[in-house]
Amino acid sequence: MKQIAIIGSGNLAEALARAVAAADGLRLVQLFARNAARGGEVAALARTEWTDDPRRLARADLYLIAVSDRAVGEVAARLPIPDGAAVAHTAGSVPLAALPERFARRGVFYPMQTFTRGRKVDFGEIPVFIEASSPALCDELEAFARRLSRTVIRSDSAQRAKVHLAAVFACNFANRMYALGERIARDAGLDFGVLKPLVTETAAKARDARSPLDVQTGPAARHDAATLERHLALLADDPEMQELYSKISQNIWETSKRT
């Protein structure tokens, strides 16, 4: 697998295109994307050609479908991918079976990371979860993945779905908590900058600990009822936030009691 084509132009497609273009022994032959402006932009970043015309789809050893989860099957079904080529999607929560059975060589290449337009990432640090329709193809897909990442994990669709769920809690939900913290800080006349050292240290402690459970702090972990009540009073005008605060605090306390 040396000739690679990427289907899509989103945040993951951008990061993946850059990583493939920079990897030794690989050649990004084309970026295929329906969004002309974005497709051209990503192709330029990765120094490759771009097309939105299925008739001009380049020949490749591996076609990586980096589109939204709901579009994986539809996009794969309508592309004239050559017989014998490998096809893999990049979605964490989508099973291998989402790819049409007409592809004898189908797989999954899931990089577990958050991606943002224009933001560079070190792909070598990203765990990549792979799955394939045959042991031989899995070997090939792993060899390809190891040109990009130092951590490659063979994982079936059921395990990968749980990994994706874990990532939602650790990333998407955590970031939502940052945004809510920012909102409360702004109500106090401060900006998010005042919380950044706390965010940095919290993430660093969780990363370095045996388990995040070992470094849980705060009034809920201590079951500091007086502080919890004061916080709930400050949220009196927002019942939804009160409910969220109460449920998370109760979960922390129940977990802390067991450890």
Short mmCIF file of C-alpha atoms in Angstrom, two decimals:
data_model
loop_
_atom_site.label_atom_id
_atom_site.label_comp_id
_atom_site.label_asym_id
_atom_site.label_seq_id
_atom_site.Cartn_x
_atom_site.Cartn_y
_atom_site.Cartn_z
CA MET A 1 0.00 0.00 0.00
CA LYS A 2 2.05 2.91 -1.29
CA GLN A 3 -0.36 4.79 -3.57
CA ILE A 4 -3.05 6.40 -1.40
CA ALA A 5 -6.21 8.30 -2.31
CA ILE A 6 -8.26 10.14 0.31
CA ILE A 7 -11.99 10.68 -0.02
CA GLY A 8 -13.25 13.74 1.89
CA SER A 9 -12.17 17.23 2.83
CA GLY A 10 -13.07 17.58 6.53
CA ASN A 11 -10.79 18.05 9.51
CA LEU A 12 -9.66 14.41 9.61
CA ALA A 13 -9.15 14.30 5.85
CA GLU A 14 -6.90 17.35 6.12
CA ALA A 15 -4.76 15.87 8.90
CA LEU A 16 -4.59 12.50 7.18
CA ALA A 17 -3.66 14.02 3.82
CA ARG A 18 -0.83 15.97 5.42
CA ALA A 19 0.43 12.88 7.26
CA VAL A 20 0.36 10.65 4.17
CA ALA A 21 2.03 13.32 2.04
CA ALA A 22 4.86 13.66 4.58
CA ALA A 23 5.39 9.92 5.21
CA ASP A 24 8.38 8.08 3.77
CA GLY A 25 7.44 5.42 1.27
CA LEU A 26 3.91 6.69 0.63
CA ARG A 27 2.45 8.79 -2.15
CA LEU A 28 -0.82 10.69 -1.87
CA VAL A 29 -2.07 10.40 -5.44
CA GLN A 30 -5.33 12.33 -5.08
CA LEU A 31 -7.89 13.96 -2.85
CA PHE A 32 -11.51 13.41 -3.93
CA ALA A 33 -14.06 15.79 -2.41
CA ARG A 34 -17.41 17.24 -3.40
CA ASN A 35 -16.69 20.61 -1.75
CA ALA A 36 -14.62 22.38 -4.43
CA ALA A 37 -13.24 25.20 -2.28
CA ARG A 38 -12.34 23.00 0.66
CA GLY A 39 -11.11 20.14 -1.52
CA GLY A 40 -8.75 22.43 -3.37
CA GLU A 41 -7.52 23.90 -0.09
CA VAL A 42 -6.72 20.52 1.48
CA ALA A 43 -5.11 19.24 -1.73
CA ALA A 44 -2.86 22.30 -1.82
CA LEU A 45 -1.80 21.75 1.80
CA ALA A 46 -0.89 18.15 0.98
CA ARG A 47 0.64 19.02 -2.41
CA THR A 48 -1.57 16.66 -4.38
CA GLU A 49 -4.26 16.89 -7.03
CA TRP A 50 -7.98 17.24 -6.32
CA THR A 51 -11.11 16.21 -8.16
CA ASP A 52 -14.85 16.06 -7.56
CA ASP A 53 -15.49 14.01 -10.70
CA PRO A 54 -15.88 10.25 -10.06
CA ARG A 55 -14.79 9.62 -13.65
CA ARG A 56 -11.39 11.11 -12.81
CA LEU A 57 -10.82 9.08 -9.64
CA ALA A 58 -7.15 8.12 -9.61
CA ARG A 59 -5.94 4.56 -9.33
CA ALA A 60 -4.56 3.76 -5.88
CA ASP A 61 -3.62 0.83 -3.68
CA LEU A 62 -5.75 2.13 -0.81
CA TYR A 63 -8.76 4.45 -0.75
CA LEU A 64 -9.33 6.05 2.64
CA ILE A 65 -12.91 7.29 3.08
CA ALA A 66 -12.70 10.16 5.58
CA VAL A 67 -16.26 11.48 5.53
CA SER A 68 -19.01 11.87 8.15
CA ASP A 69 -20.18 8.64 9.80
CA ARG A 70 -23.60 8.73 8.15
CA ALA A 71 -22.08 9.18 4.67
CA VAL A 72 -19.60 6.28 4.70
CA GLY A 73 -21.79 3.69 3.00
CA GLU A 74 -23.30 6.08 0.47
CA VAL A 75 -19.97 7.56 -0.60
CA ALA A 76 -18.31 4.15 -0.92
CA ALA A 77 -21.21 2.75 -2.95
CA ARG A 78 -21.15 5.43 -5.64
CA LEU A 79 -17.41 5.64 -6.27
CA PRO A 80 -15.86 3.64 -9.15
CA ILE A 81 -13.11 2.15 -7.04
CA PRO A 82 -11.09 -0.38 -9.08
CA ASP A 83 -11.41 -4.09 -8.39
CA GLY A 84 -8.58 -5.34 -6.20
CA ALA A 85 -7.96 -2.03 -4.45
CA ALA A 86 -8.33 -1.80 -0.67
CA VAL A 87 -11.02 0.49 0.75
CA ALA A 88 -11.07 1.63 4.39
CA HIS A 89 -13.22 4.10 6.27
CA THR A 90 -11.97 6.21 9.17
CA ALA A 91 -15.08 6.34 11.40
CA GLY A 92 -14.76 5.12 14.98
CA SER A 93 -18.40 4.23 15.56
CA VAL A 94 -19.18 2.77 12.12
CA PRO A 95 -18.81 -1.01 11.65
CA LEU A 96 -16.73 -2.58 8.92
CA ALA A 97 -19.98 -3.90 7.41
CA ALA A 98 -20.98 -0.35 6.43
CA LEU A 99 -18.70 -0.71 3.41
CA PRO A 100 -20.43 -2.45 0.48
CA GLU A 101 -19.75 -6.17 0.11
CA ARG A 102 -18.65 -5.63 -3.50
CA PHE A 103 -15.31 -4.56 -2.04
CA ALA A 104 -13.43 -7.78 -1.40
CA ARG A 105 -10.67 -5.82 0.36
CA ARG A 106 -12.36 -3.58 2.90
CA GLY A 107 -11.17 -2.28 6.23
CA VAL A 108 -11.23 0.37 8.93
CA PHE A 109 -8.48 2.87 9.75
CA TYR A 110 -9.62 4.88 12.81
CA PRO A 111 -7.22 7.50 14.25
CA MET A 112 -8.48 8.30 17.77
CA GLN A 113 -7.86 12.02 18.04
CA THR A 114 -9.71 15.32 17.82
CA PHE A 115 -8.96 17.22 14.62
CA THR A 116 -9.43 20.92 13.86
CA ARG A 117 -9.15 22.72 10.56
CA GLY A 118 -5.76 24.34 10.12
CA ARG A 119 -4.31 22.82 13.30
CA LYS A 120 -1.30 20.55 12.84
CA VAL A 121 -1.07 17.32 14.83
CA ASP A 122 1.72 14.82 15.34
CA PHE A 123 0.17 11.79 13.66
CA GLY A 124 2.88 9.59 15.10
CA GLU A 125 1.38 10.10 18.58
CA ILE A 126 -2.16 9.11 17.56
CA PRO A 127 -3.43 5.58 18.33
CA VAL A 128 -4.80 4.03 15.13
CA PHE A 129 -7.35 1.24 15.34
CA ILE A 130 -7.56 -1.08 12.34
CA GLU A 131 -9.85 -3.85 11.16
CA ALA A 132 -10.02 -5.72 7.85
CA SER A 133 -12.05 -8.26 5.95
CA SER A 134 -9.19 -10.79 5.93
CA PRO A 135 -6.04 -11.51 7.95
CA ALA A 136 -3.86 -10.76 4.92
CA LEU A 137 -5.44 -7.36 4.39
CA CYS A 138 -5.14 -6.62 8.11
CA ASP A 139 -1.39 -7.23 7.82
CA GLU A 140 -1.19 -4.84 4.88
CA LEU A 141 -3.31 -2.19 6.62
CA GLU A 142 -1.16 -2.46 9.75
CA ALA A 143 2.03 -2.02 7.73
CA PHE A 144 0.54 1.10 6.16
CA ALA A 145 -0.67 2.44 9.52
CA ARG A 146 2.78 2.01 11.06
CA ARG A 147 4.21 4.40 8.47
CA LEU A 148 2.04 7.08 10.07
CA SER A 149 1.66 6.13 13.74
CA ARG A 150 3.75 4.49 16.43
CA THR A 151 0.65 2.95 18.02
CA VAL A 152 -1.45 0.63 15.86
CA ILE A 153 -4.12 -1.58 17.47
CA ARG A 154 -6.12 -4.34 15.83
CA SER A 155 -9.70 -3.92 16.96
CA ASP A 156 -13.05 -5.34 15.85
CA SER A 157 -16.10 -3.14 15.31
CA ALA A 158 -17.60 -3.85 18.75
CA GLN A 159 -14.44 -2.87 20.63
CA ARG A 160 -13.88 0.17 18.43
CA ALA A 161 -17.42 1.41 19.13
CA LYS A 162 -16.62 1.41 22.85
CA VAL A 163 -13.31 3.17 22.21
CA HIS A 164 -15.19 5.85 20.27
CA LEU A 165 -17.67 6.24 23.15
CA ALA A 166 -14.77 6.59 25.59
CA ALA A 167 -13.28 9.28 23.34
CA VAL A 168 -16.57 11.21 23.36
CA PHE A 169 -16.52 11.33 27.17
CA ALA A 170 -12.81 12.15 27.42
CA CYS A 171 -12.79 14.76 24.65
CA ASN A 172 -16.16 16.11 23.53
CA PHE A 173 -17.80 16.10 26.95
CA ALA A 174 -14.67 17.41 28.66
CA ASN A 175 -14.48 20.28 26.18
CA ARG A 176 -18.15 21.06 26.83
CA MET A 177 -17.29 21.37 30.53
CA TYR A 178 -14.55 23.86 29.60
CA ALA A 179 -17.12 25.90 27.67
CA LEU A 180 -19.54 25.90 30.60
CA GLY A 181 -16.71 26.91 32.93
CA GLU A 182 -15.90 29.76 30.56
CA ARG A 183 -19.54 30.91 30.64
CA ILE A 184 -19.58 31.01 34.44
CA ALA A 185 -16.23 32.83 34.53
CA ARG A 186 -17.57 35.45 32.11
CA ASP A 187 -20.57 35.95 34.40
CA ALA A 188 -17.98 36.88 37.05
CA GLY A 189 -16.33 39.38 34.69
CA LEU A 190 -13.38 37.13 33.75
CA ASP A 191 -12.34 35.42 30.53
CA PHE A 192 -11.34 31.82 29.84
CA GLY A 193 -7.67 32.66 30.33
CA VAL A 194 -8.08 32.50 34.09
CA LEU A 195 -9.05 28.80 33.79
CA LYS A 196 -6.31 27.72 31.38
CA PRO A 197 -3.66 26.80 34.00
CA LEU A 198 -6.28 24.69 35.77
CA VAL A 199 -7.29 22.97 32.53
CA THR A 200 -3.65 22.25 31.71
CA GLU A 201 -2.86 20.77 35.13
CA THR A 202 -6.06 18.71 35.23
CA ALA A 203 -5.27 17.09 31.88
CA ALA A 204 -1.62 16.55 32.85
CA LYS A 205 -2.56 14.85 36.14
CA ALA A 206 -5.04 12.53 34.42
CA ARG A 207 -2.41 11.70 31.77
CA ASP A 208 0.33 10.94 34.30
CA ALA A 209 -1.75 9.06 36.90
CA ARG A 210 -2.34 5.32 37.01
CA SER A 211 -6.02 6.19 36.62
CA PRO A 212 -7.95 9.51 36.56
CA LEU A 213 -9.87 8.13 39.54
CA ASP A 214 -6.69 8.50 41.60
CA VAL A 215 -6.49 12.26 41.10
CA GLN A 216 -10.15 13.27 41.44
CA THR A 217 -10.51 16.38 43.60
CA GLY A 218 -13.21 18.92 44.42
CA PRO A 219 -16.20 19.34 46.75
CA ALA A 220 -18.09 16.36 45.30
CA ALA A 221 -15.18 13.96 45.96
CA ARG A 222 -14.98 15.31 49.55
CA HIS A 223 -18.77 15.29 49.90
CA ASP A 224 -18.58 18.93 50.99
CA ALA A 225 -22.33 19.49 51.27
CA ALA A 226 -22.09 23.16 52.21
CA THR A 227 -20.06 24.06 49.11
CA LEU A 228 -22.31 21.97 46.88
CA GLU A 229 -25.36 23.84 48.16
CA ARG A 230 -23.70 27.22 47.60
CA HIS A 231 -22.89 26.26 44.01
CA LEU A 232 -26.44 25.10 43.37
CA ALA A 233 -27.73 28.41 44.72
CA LEU A 234 -25.53 30.28 42.23
CA LEU A 235 -27.20 28.27 39.47
CA ALA A 236 -30.73 28.96 40.71
CA ASP A 237 -31.64 30.79 37.50
CA ASP A 238 -30.62 27.85 35.33
CA PRO A 239 -32.39 24.58 36.31
CA GLU A 240 -30.70 22.66 33.51
CA MET A 241 -27.25 23.60 34.82
CA GLN A 242 -28.37 22.77 38.37
CA GLU A 243 -29.43 19.30 37.25
CA LEU A 244 -26.17 18.77 35.38
CA TYR A 245 -24.13 19.91 38.39
CA SER A 246 -26.09 17.65 40.74
CA LYS A 247 -25.83 14.55 38.54
CA ILE A 248 -22.10 14.90 37.94
CA SER A 249 -21.43 15.66 41.61
CA GLN A 250 -23.44 12.62 42.70
CA ASN A 251 -21.59 10.41 40.24
CA ILE A 252 -18.22 11.68 41.52
CA TRP A 253 -19.24 11.07 45.13
CA GLU A 254 -20.57 7.56 44.46
CA THR A 255 -17.39 6.67 42.55
CA SER A 256 -15.12 8.21 45.21
CA LYS A 257 -16.79 6.15 47.94
CA ARG A 258 -15.91 2.95 46.10
CA THR A 259 -12.21 3.77 45.61
#
